Amino acid sequence: MGMAMEKGCEVEARGINHHIHIPIPKRAHPLMMMKIWSRDDEDDHHQQQVEPTTTRTKTRHDIDARVDALIHDLTLARVAATRVKDLSGGERRRVSIGVEAVHDPAVLILDEPTSGLDSASALQIVGALRAMADTRRRTVLLSIHQPGARIVKMFDSVLLLAGGCALHHGTVDALRSLLDSAGLTLPAHVDTVEFSIDSVDALRRRTAAEQAAQQPAQLPPARDRCTLQQLFQLHKVADEDTLRSMDMENKSRYANCWAREVGVLSQRFFKNVARTRQLFACRTVCMLVAGLALGSIFYDLGEEKVAERVGLFAFLLTFLLSSTTEALPIFLQEREILAKETSSGAYRVSSYAVANAVVFLPFQLALAVVFAAPVYWMAGLRRTAAAFGYFVLLVWLILYTANSVVVCFAAAAPDFVVGNAAIQGVMGSFFLFSGYFIARSAMPSCWVFMHYLSLFKWPFEALLVNEFAGGGRCVARVMGACVATGDEVLRREGLGEECRWRNVGVMVGFVAAYRVLGYAVLRARCSLALRPRPRPSAARRWGLMSLAGSSPSSSSST
């Protein structure tokens, strides 16, 4: 029997067929966002994982001190200011371990932390975990395939499993004695654990013979084998008072409230955008160049050039609504990270959706101003401050609507090719039914609904109203006499001053609809990710090693 006590966390194990009682405080343990610096990655996840009551009592200095100590323990000080995606395999694995250990758990369980690494990196990681177990009095459980001899020497106890049966649980010396009693001679210069894994069939036969000679275990009727989950359900014991208190303390599976999650995620998204300066700078330059190019092409349009103004608005909408698909790969990558983080209880899907929607507003506004300023004044559009401000607002809403469409399709599309094709097809159909090529009155009745669903219709009409409504502006002259005003042109198209803010409201509604639809799809995908996967038909063979933060004499059974 082994027992470990650490910071209010009790772990009690009394054999595989007895009860296991582990009341551990709830927490979240998300994976890492691959665009964050290694130090900030652990810092952000510390904020996501701690309880709200703990957060209020901890100062920023305490959080920084804990993160710095963890970075030192994992020998990551040299790369603390390096992006995670630029780290080596071993360093990236240590960052992942730091994400799990940043909340200072009493028990740390890691599945194959050395897989895919070279021997030096694997030894360095296990050495860091060994030091963490010794200095912080922490129990560390590892599952490892084919551990090296130097790695095995760092473990206090070894649990050898095969086919769901425990063949050995104890020290490496005890494992060597088990091999001798089974009539297996350890060859020279061969590691004990490696040899025992190779000789697992002989050990299983010996274990089966010993079990046959003893009293048969009490298993459920009509079954010759139980999974660990079934055994836990059959043999766990917890008094009602403990369960009631745990239910009161863990009403939610999330460590933080919704508002705090939105704040932490918004801060993380803002860091990502701010640190990818090249992408934002390139996007800004493209918008500026496009604005200057359009302004030079449609330079100083006279009051009577109505067709040219309409053409400018049509191309402007096409450019703005179709130029945001470059963000699709980013959203697809974040979708995979979202599924992993939400499945581990790091935060809610709704928190991610709201933070993602809020953080891009100022960046889209900056792009709108950079694009609108040159094209508006160079083209000679309506020269009033109110009209220019409304024009900037429309460009901002157009960019944000396009971003919302990309987010929605990124949530549903399986990959970039399908998502990009779907977005281009939908945008093309919206442009066709916008009313620029064919009026609504000339459309077949079965297609009229597409006219009202078009993302081009509402901003296109708003741009026309902003340019031609009010002031008795003359747009056509014959022999010096005005024969048509802007208001008359708008009335012939069924437009008026009332369309100005109505269309803005419709665009805001489209933004909300696509955001909510994207959230619903993301929530459904994350719910499917939480469903248990089917068990493999054949059990695989693996070994479980444990590092315990206690003396060697008492850690072998921990």
JSON list of C-alpha atoms in Angstrom, two decimals, residues 103-177:
[
{"chain": "A", "resi": 103, "resn": "HIS", "atom": "CA", "xyz": [-0.37, 24.67, -11.33]},
{"chain": "A", "resi": 104, "resn": "ASP", "atom": "CA", "xyz": [1.86, 22.65, -8.96]},
{"chain": "A", "resi": 105, "resn": "PRO", "atom": "CA", "xyz": [-0.03, 19.33, -8.84]},
{"chain": "A", "resi": 106, "resn": "ALA", "atom": "CA", "xyz": [0.78, 16.76, -6.17]},
{"chain": "A", "resi": 107, "resn": "VAL", "atom": "CA", "xyz": [0.59, 13.97, -8.76]},
{"chain": "A", "resi": 108, "resn": "LEU", "atom": "CA", "xyz": [1.82, 14.43, -12.32]},
{"chain": "A", "resi": 109, "resn": "ILE", "atom": "CA", "xyz": [0.86, 11.72, -14.84]},
{"chain": "A", "resi": 110, "resn": "LEU", "atom": "CA", "xyz": [2.60, 11.80, -18.23]},
{"chain": "A", "resi": 111, "resn": "ASP", "atom": "CA", "xyz": [1.96, 9.45, -21.14]},
{"chain": "A", "resi": 112, "resn": "GLU", "atom": "CA", "xyz": [5.10, 8.62, -23.12]},
{"chain": "A", "resi": 113, "resn": "PRO", "atom": "CA", "xyz": [6.96, 11.91, -22.55]},
{"chain": "A", "resi": 114, "resn": "THR", "atom": "CA", "xyz": [10.09, 10.58, -24.27]},
{"chain": "A", "resi": 115, "resn": "SER", "atom": "CA", "xyz": [8.49, 9.16, -27.43]},
{"chain": "A", "resi": 116, "resn": "GLY", "atom": "CA", "xyz": [10.03, 10.42, -30.65]},
{"chain": "A", "resi": 117, "resn": "LEU", "atom": "CA", "xyz": [13.06, 11.94, -28.93]},
{"chain": "A", "resi": 118, "resn": "ASP", "atom": "CA", "xyz": [16.71, 11.02, -29.15]},
{"chain": "A", "resi": 119, "resn": "SER", "atom": "CA", "xyz": [18.40, 9.41, -26.16]},
{"chain": "A", "resi": 120, "resn": "ALA", "atom": "CA", "xyz": [20.02, 12.64, -24.96]},
{"chain": "A", "resi": 121, "resn": "SER", "atom": "CA", "xyz": [16.74, 14.60, -25.02]},
{"chain": "A", "resi": 122, "resn": "ALA", "atom": "CA", "xyz": [14.87, 11.75, -23.35]},
{"chain": "A", "resi": 123, "resn": "LEU", "atom": "CA", "xyz": [17.48, 11.52, -20.60]},
{"chain": "A", "resi": 124, "resn": "GLN", "atom": "CA", "xyz": [17.35, 15.28, -20.07]},
{"chain": "A", "resi": 125, "resn": "ILE", "atom": "CA", "xyz": [13.56, 15.27, -19.72]},
{"chain": "A", "resi": 126, "resn": "VAL", "atom": "CA", "xyz": [13.49, 12.37, -17.26]},
{"chain": "A", "resi": 127, "resn": "GLY", "atom": "CA", "xyz": [16.33, 13.98, -15.32]},
{"chain": "A", "resi": 128, "resn": "ALA", "atom": "CA", "xyz": [14.32, 17.19, -15.00]},
{"chain": "A", "resi": 129, "resn": "LEU", "atom": "CA", "xyz": [11.32, 15.20, -13.78]},
{"chain": "A", "resi": 130, "resn": "ARG", "atom": "CA", "xyz": [13.53, 13.34, -11.30]},
{"chain": "A", "resi": 131, "resn": "ALA", "atom": "CA", "xyz": [14.80, 16.64, -9.91]},
{"chain": "A", "resi": 132, "resn": "MET", "atom": "CA", "xyz": [11.24, 17.98, -9.77]},
{"chain": "A", "resi": 133, "resn": "ALA", "atom": "CA", "xyz": [10.13, 14.93, -7.79]},
{"chain": "A", "resi": 134, "resn": "ASP", "atom": "CA", "xyz": [12.99, 15.32, -5.31]},
{"chain": "A", "resi": 135, "resn": "THR", "atom": "CA", "xyz": [12.90, 19.08, -4.78]},
{"chain": "A", "resi": 136, "resn": "ARG", "atom": "CA", "xyz": [9.13, 19.62, -4.83]},
{"chain": "A", "resi": 137, "resn": "ARG", "atom": "CA", "xyz": [8.11, 16.35, -3.13]},
{"chain": "A", "resi": 138, "resn": "ARG", "atom": "CA", "xyz": [5.91, 15.50, -6.09]},
{"chain": "A", "resi": 139, "resn": "THR", "atom": "CA", "xyz": [4.83, 12.07, -7.33]},
{"chain": "A", "resi": 140, "resn": "VAL", "atom": "CA", "xyz": [5.45, 11.62, -11.06]},
{"chain": "A", "resi": 141, "resn": "LEU", "atom": "CA", "xyz": [4.00, 8.71, -13.04]},
{"chain": "A", "resi": 142, "resn": "LEU", "atom": "CA", "xyz": [5.32, 7.97, -16.51]},
{"chain": "A", "resi": 143, "resn": "SER", "atom": "CA", "xyz": [4.38, 5.44, -19.16]},
{"chain": "A", "resi": 144, "resn": "ILE", "atom": "CA", "xyz": [7.42, 4.64, -21.30]},
{"chain": "A", "resi": 145, "resn": "HIS", "atom": "CA", "xyz": [8.17, 2.16, -24.07]},
{"chain": "A", "resi": 146, "resn": "GLN", "atom": "CA", "xyz": [11.67, 0.67, -24.18]},
{"chain": "A", "resi": 147, "resn": "PRO", "atom": "CA", "xyz": [13.38, 2.94, -21.59]},
{"chain": "A", "resi": 148, "resn": "GLY", "atom": "CA", "xyz": [17.15, 3.20, -21.66]},
{"chain": "A", "resi": 149, "resn": "ALA", "atom": "CA", "xyz": [19.34, 1.87, -18.87]},
{"chain": "A", "resi": 150, "resn": "ARG", "atom": "CA", "xyz": [20.30, 5.33, -17.62]},
{"chain": "A", "resi": 151, "resn": "ILE", "atom": "CA", "xyz": [16.64, 6.35, -17.55]},
{"chain": "A", "resi": 152, "resn": "VAL", "atom": "CA", "xyz": [15.64, 3.23, -15.60]},
{"chain": "A", "resi": 153, "resn": "LYS", "atom": "CA", "xyz": [18.14, 4.07, -12.86]},
{"chain": "A", "resi": 154, "resn": "MET", "atom": "CA", "xyz": [16.21, 7.26, -12.07]},
{"chain": "A", "resi": 155, "resn": "PHE", "atom": "CA", "xyz": [12.98, 5.45, -11.19]},
{"chain": "A", "resi": 156, "resn": "ASP", "atom": "CA", "xyz": [11.96, 4.44, -7.69]},
{"chain": "A", "resi": 157, "resn": "SER", "atom": "CA", "xyz": [9.51, 1.78, -8.81]},
{"chain": "A", "resi": 158, "resn": "VAL", "atom": "CA", "xyz": [8.49, -0.04, -11.97]},
{"chain": "A", "resi": 159, "resn": "LEU", "atom": "CA", "xyz": [5.08, -1.38, -12.92]},
{"chain": "A", "resi": 160, "resn": "LEU", "atom": "CA", "xyz": [5.21, -3.89, -15.77]},
{"chain": "A", "resi": 161, "resn": "LEU", "atom": "CA", "xyz": [1.88, -4.50, -17.52]},
{"chain": "A", "resi": 162, "resn": "ALA", "atom": "CA", "xyz": [1.05, -6.98, -20.26]},
{"chain": "A", "resi": 163, "resn": "GLY", "atom": "CA", "xyz": [-2.38, -7.87, -21.59]},
{"chain": "A", "resi": 164, "resn": "GLY", "atom": "CA", "xyz": [-4.06, -6.02, -18.75]},
{"chain": "A", "resi": 165, "resn": "CYS", "atom": "CA", "xyz": [-2.18, -7.99, -16.08]},
{"chain": "A", "resi": 166, "resn": "ALA", "atom": "CA", "xyz": [0.35, -6.59, -13.61]},
{"chain": "A", "resi": 167, "resn": "LEU", "atom": "CA", "xyz": [3.45, -8.77, -13.90]},
{"chain": "A", "resi": 168, "resn": "HIS", "atom": "CA", "xyz": [5.60, -6.75, -11.52]},
{"chain": "A", "resi": 169, "resn": "HIS", "atom": "CA", "xyz": [5.32, -3.72, -9.26]},
{"chain": "A", "resi": 170, "resn": "GLY", "atom": "CA", "xyz": [8.37, -2.75, -7.28]},
{"chain": "A", "resi": 171, "resn": "THR", "atom": "CA", "xyz": [12.00, -1.83, -7.61]},
{"chain": "A", "resi": 172, "resn": "VAL", "atom": "CA", "xyz": [14.30, -2.83, -10.43]},
{"chain": "A", "resi": 173, "resn": "ASP", "atom": "CA", "xyz": [16.21, -5.12, -8.04]},
{"chain": "A", "resi": 174, "resn": "ALA", "atom": "CA", "xyz": [12.96, -6.89, -7.21]},
{"chain": "A", "resi": 175, "resn": "LEU", "atom": "CA", "xyz": [12.31, -7.28, -10.93]},
{"chain": "A", "resi": 176, "resn": "ARG", "atom": "CA", "xyz": [15.72, -8.92, -11.31]},
{"chain": "A", "resi": 177, "resn": "SER", "atom": "CA", "xyz": [14.82, -11.37, -8.55]}
]
